[in-house]
XYZ file of C-alpha atoms in Angstrom:
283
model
C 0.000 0.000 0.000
C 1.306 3.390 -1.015
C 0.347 6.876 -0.296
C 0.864 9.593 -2.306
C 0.073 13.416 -1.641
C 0.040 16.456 -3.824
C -1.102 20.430 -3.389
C -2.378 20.150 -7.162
C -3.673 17.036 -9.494
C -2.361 16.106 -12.640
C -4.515 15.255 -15.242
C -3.662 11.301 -14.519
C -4.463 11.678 -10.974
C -7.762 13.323 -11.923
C -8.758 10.347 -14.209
C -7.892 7.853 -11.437
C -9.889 9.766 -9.125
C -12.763 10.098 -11.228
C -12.424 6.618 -12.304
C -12.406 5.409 -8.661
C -15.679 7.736 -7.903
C -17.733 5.956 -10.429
C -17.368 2.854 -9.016
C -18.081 3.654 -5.391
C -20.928 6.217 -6.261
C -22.081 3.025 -8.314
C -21.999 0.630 -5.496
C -23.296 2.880 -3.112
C -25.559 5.373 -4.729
C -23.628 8.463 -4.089
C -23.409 11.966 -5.455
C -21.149 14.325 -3.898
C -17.823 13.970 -6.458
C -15.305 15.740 -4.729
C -13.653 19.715 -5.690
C -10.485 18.676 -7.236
C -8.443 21.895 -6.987
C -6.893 23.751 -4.367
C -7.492 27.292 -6.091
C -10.083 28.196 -2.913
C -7.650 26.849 0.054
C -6.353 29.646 2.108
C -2.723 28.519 1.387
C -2.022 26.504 -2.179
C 1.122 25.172 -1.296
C -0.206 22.591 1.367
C -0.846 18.929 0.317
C -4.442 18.857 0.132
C -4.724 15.457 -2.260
C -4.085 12.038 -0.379
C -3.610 8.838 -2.709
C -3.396 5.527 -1.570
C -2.062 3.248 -4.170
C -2.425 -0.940 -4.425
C 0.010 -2.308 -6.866
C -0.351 1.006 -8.439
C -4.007 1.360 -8.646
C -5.666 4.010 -6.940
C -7.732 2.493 -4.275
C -8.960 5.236 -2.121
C -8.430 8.906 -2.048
C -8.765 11.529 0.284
C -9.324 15.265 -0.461
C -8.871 18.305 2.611
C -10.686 21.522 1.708
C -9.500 24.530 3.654
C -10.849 28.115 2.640
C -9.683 29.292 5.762
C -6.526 28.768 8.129
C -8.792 27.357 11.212
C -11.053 25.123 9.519
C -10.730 22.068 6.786
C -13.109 20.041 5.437
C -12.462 16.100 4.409
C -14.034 13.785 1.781
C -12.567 10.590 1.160
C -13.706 7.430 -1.011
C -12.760 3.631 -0.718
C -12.961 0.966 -3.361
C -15.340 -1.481 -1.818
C -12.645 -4.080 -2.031
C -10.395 -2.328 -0.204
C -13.080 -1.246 2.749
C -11.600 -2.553 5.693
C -7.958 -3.006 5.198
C -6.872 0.542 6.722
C -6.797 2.749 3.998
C -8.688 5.899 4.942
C -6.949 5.713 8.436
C -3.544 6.069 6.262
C -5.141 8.733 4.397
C -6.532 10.149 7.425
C -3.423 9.834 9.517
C -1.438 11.519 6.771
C -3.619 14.396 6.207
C -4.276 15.364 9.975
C 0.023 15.727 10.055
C -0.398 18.102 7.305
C -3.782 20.171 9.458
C -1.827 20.183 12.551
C 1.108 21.235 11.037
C -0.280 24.465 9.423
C -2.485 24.770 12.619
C -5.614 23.406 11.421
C -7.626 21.812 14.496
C -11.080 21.884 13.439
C -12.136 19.164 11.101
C -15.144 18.576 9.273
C -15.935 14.906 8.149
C -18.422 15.432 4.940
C -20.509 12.580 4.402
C -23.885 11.526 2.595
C -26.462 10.251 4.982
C -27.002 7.443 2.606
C -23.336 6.403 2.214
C -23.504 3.176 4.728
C -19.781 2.980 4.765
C -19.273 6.977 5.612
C -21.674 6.294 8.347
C -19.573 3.420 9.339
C -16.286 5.482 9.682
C -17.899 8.642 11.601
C -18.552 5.354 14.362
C -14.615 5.672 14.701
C -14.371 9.358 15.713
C -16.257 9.772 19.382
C -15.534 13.349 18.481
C -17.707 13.624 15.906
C -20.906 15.877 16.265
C -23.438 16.699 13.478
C -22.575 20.630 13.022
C -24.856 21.126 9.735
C -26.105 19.978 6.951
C -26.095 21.299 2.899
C -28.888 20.530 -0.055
C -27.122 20.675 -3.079
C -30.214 22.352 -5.747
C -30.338 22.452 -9.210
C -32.153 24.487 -11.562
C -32.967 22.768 -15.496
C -35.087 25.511 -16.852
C -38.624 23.704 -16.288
C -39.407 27.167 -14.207
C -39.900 30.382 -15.327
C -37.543 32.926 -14.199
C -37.709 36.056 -12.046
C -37.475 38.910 -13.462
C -34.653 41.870 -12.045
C -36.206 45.053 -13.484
C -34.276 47.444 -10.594
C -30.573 45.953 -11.148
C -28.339 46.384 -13.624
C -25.033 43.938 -13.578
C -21.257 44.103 -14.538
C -18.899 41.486 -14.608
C -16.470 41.268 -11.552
C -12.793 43.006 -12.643
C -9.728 44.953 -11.265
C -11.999 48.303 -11.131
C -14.820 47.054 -9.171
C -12.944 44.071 -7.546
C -12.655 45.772 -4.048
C -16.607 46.333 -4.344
C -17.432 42.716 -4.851
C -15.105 42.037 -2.097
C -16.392 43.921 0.216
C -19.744 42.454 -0.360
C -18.431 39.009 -0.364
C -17.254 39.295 3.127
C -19.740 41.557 4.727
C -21.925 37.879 3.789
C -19.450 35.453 4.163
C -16.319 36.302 7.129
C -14.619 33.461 6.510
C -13.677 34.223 3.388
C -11.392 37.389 4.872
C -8.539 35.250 5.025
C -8.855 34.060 1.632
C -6.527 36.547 -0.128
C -6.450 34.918 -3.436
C -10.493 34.121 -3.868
C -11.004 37.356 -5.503
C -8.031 37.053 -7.881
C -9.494 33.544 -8.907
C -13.079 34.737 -9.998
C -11.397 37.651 -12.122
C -8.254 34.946 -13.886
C -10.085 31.467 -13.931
C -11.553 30.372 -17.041
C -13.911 28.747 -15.485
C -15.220 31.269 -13.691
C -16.685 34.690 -13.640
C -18.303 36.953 -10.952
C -20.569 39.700 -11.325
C -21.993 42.865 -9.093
C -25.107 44.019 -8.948
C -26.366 47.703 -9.085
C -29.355 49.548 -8.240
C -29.394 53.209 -9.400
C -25.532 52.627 -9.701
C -25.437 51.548 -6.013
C -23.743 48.114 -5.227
C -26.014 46.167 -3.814
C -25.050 42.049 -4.635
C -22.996 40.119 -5.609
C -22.272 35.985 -6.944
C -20.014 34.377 -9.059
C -20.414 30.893 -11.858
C -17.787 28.201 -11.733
C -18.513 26.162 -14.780
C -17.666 22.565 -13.985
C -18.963 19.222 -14.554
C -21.323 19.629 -17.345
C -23.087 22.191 -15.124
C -22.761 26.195 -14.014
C -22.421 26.247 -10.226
C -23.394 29.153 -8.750
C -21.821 30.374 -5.516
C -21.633 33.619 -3.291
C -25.084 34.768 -3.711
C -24.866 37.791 -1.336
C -26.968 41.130 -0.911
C -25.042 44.092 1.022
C -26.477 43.921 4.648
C -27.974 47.765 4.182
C -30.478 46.186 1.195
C -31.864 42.735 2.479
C -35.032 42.763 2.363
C -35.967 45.099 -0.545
C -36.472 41.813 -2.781
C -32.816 42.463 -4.480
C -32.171 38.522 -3.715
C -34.870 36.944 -6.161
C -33.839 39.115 -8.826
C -30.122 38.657 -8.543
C -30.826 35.209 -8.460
C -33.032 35.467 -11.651
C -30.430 37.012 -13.515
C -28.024 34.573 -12.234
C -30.083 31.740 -14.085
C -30.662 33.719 -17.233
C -26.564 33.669 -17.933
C -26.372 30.585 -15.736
C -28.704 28.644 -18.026
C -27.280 30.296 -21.229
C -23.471 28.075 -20.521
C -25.346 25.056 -19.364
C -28.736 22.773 -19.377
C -28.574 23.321 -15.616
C -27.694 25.543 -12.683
C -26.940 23.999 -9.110
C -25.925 25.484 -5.884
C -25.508 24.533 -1.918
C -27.076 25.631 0.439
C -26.619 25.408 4.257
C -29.563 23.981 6.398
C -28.399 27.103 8.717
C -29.449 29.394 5.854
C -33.232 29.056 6.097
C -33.988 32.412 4.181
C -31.520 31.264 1.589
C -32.888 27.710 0.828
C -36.454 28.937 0.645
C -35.490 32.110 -1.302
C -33.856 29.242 -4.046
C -37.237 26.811 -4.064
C -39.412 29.712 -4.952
C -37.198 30.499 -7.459
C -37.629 26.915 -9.044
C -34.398 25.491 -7.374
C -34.963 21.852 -5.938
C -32.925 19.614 -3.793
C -30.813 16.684 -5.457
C -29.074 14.930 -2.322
C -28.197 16.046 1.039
C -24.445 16.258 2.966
C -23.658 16.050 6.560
C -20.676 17.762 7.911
C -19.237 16.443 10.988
C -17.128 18.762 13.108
C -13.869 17.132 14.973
C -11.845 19.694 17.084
C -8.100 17.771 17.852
């Protein structure tokens, strides 16, 4: 058994992975493929891939996602014939060296409800407590779309980046650490961010990631000073007009602690695909 660890995949290691991840989601009816790039962690040079190798096939893998310096999430998938034989606790063990290392202590253990074998590890952590849970939604179209009559929207660049960052935090803190998020929505090709304006007066914000076959939409955020003015339905319906333009669907997550959130997406003809469970583990 060998384990190999890298800060960024090449595109071998991302056809093994894959490769691996049809099988299990096969066997056990699973959905959640893992993010394979580090261009969100806080800090791109730490190993963030985990490989474990069995006469050089990729048997399990392990994946730490950390978009801030306190906190990292792991996902990890076996090979049902190698369940049982240690290999996540390799993984595990080898990844935790790395989280302690940079300082990391809190751990979140991501796992589908329905994934009998993820329920089977979280037995082995007595730390483990349920801290949330996310609905990954999807949009196809079937729905028709808000309308956003009172915002106009530009694409996110280096003149207005500071605006769309200031938005992005005021919603999301965590991300203040995360130096290098803005940068990525304005170089990635697979990406692109936008503002939105009423009277010429930022108001929101989001950004597209397009991945998979599909345009994931993330950041949805509306300046504290406007919530409530109905700004959020029509960012969001403008967010599905270019969304659905790329791709035949649109999909987000979003957390069960974000009630306003999840219900502003259903009435917007969003509906829920699977569920995750995140675990948190303080060592």
């Amino acid at each position: 058994m060998r384990i190999e660890t890298a800060n960024r995949l090449t595109e071998n290691q991302m056809t093994e992975i894959l490769n691996l991840e049809t099988v299990v989601f096969r066997e056990d009816a699973l959905e959640n493929h893992a993010f394979l790039s580090n261009e969100i962690n806080f800090d791109k040079t730490l190993q963030c891939f985990y490989m474990c190798y069995e006469n050089d096939v990729l048997v399990a893998f392990l994946t730490t996602f950390m978009p801030t310096s306190y906190e990292a999430e792991i996902l990890a998938v076996t090979h049902p014939e190698y369940r049982g034989k240690g290999c996540f606790k390799k993984l595990f063990q080898s990844a935790n060296e790395t989280l302690l290392l940079a300082g990391i202590k809190k751990i979140l253990l991501v796992v589908e409800p329905k994934s009998k074998s993820g329920v089977e590890v979280l037995k082995t952590f007595e730390c483990a407590k349920l801290e949330r849970s996310e609905y990954r939604m999807s949009y196809n179209g079937s729905k028709s779309l808000p309308e956003y009559p009172d915002l106009h929207f530009f694409e996110v660049n280096n003149q207005n980046k500071e605006i769309f960052a200031k938005i992005t935090k005021d919603a999301f803190p965590d991300l203040e650490e995360s130096s290098n998020f803005i940068d990525t929505v304005i170089s990635s090709e697979n990406r692109k961010g936008y503002v939105a304006y009423k009277e010429g007066i930022p108001v929101g914000v989001f950004d597209f990631n397009y991945e998979e076959g599909d345009t994931f939409l993330y950041g949805v955020a509306i300046y504290t000073p406007y919530r409530g003015k109905g700004f959020g339905k029509q960012l969001v319906g403008f967010a599905l007009t270019e969304g659905i333009k790329k791709m035949d669907k649109v999909v987000l997550d979003v957390d069960s602690k974000n009630p306003t959130a999840f219900h502003l997406y259903k009435k917007c003809g969003f509906q829920i695909d699977f569920q995750v469970d995140y675990y948190k583990c303080e060592f």
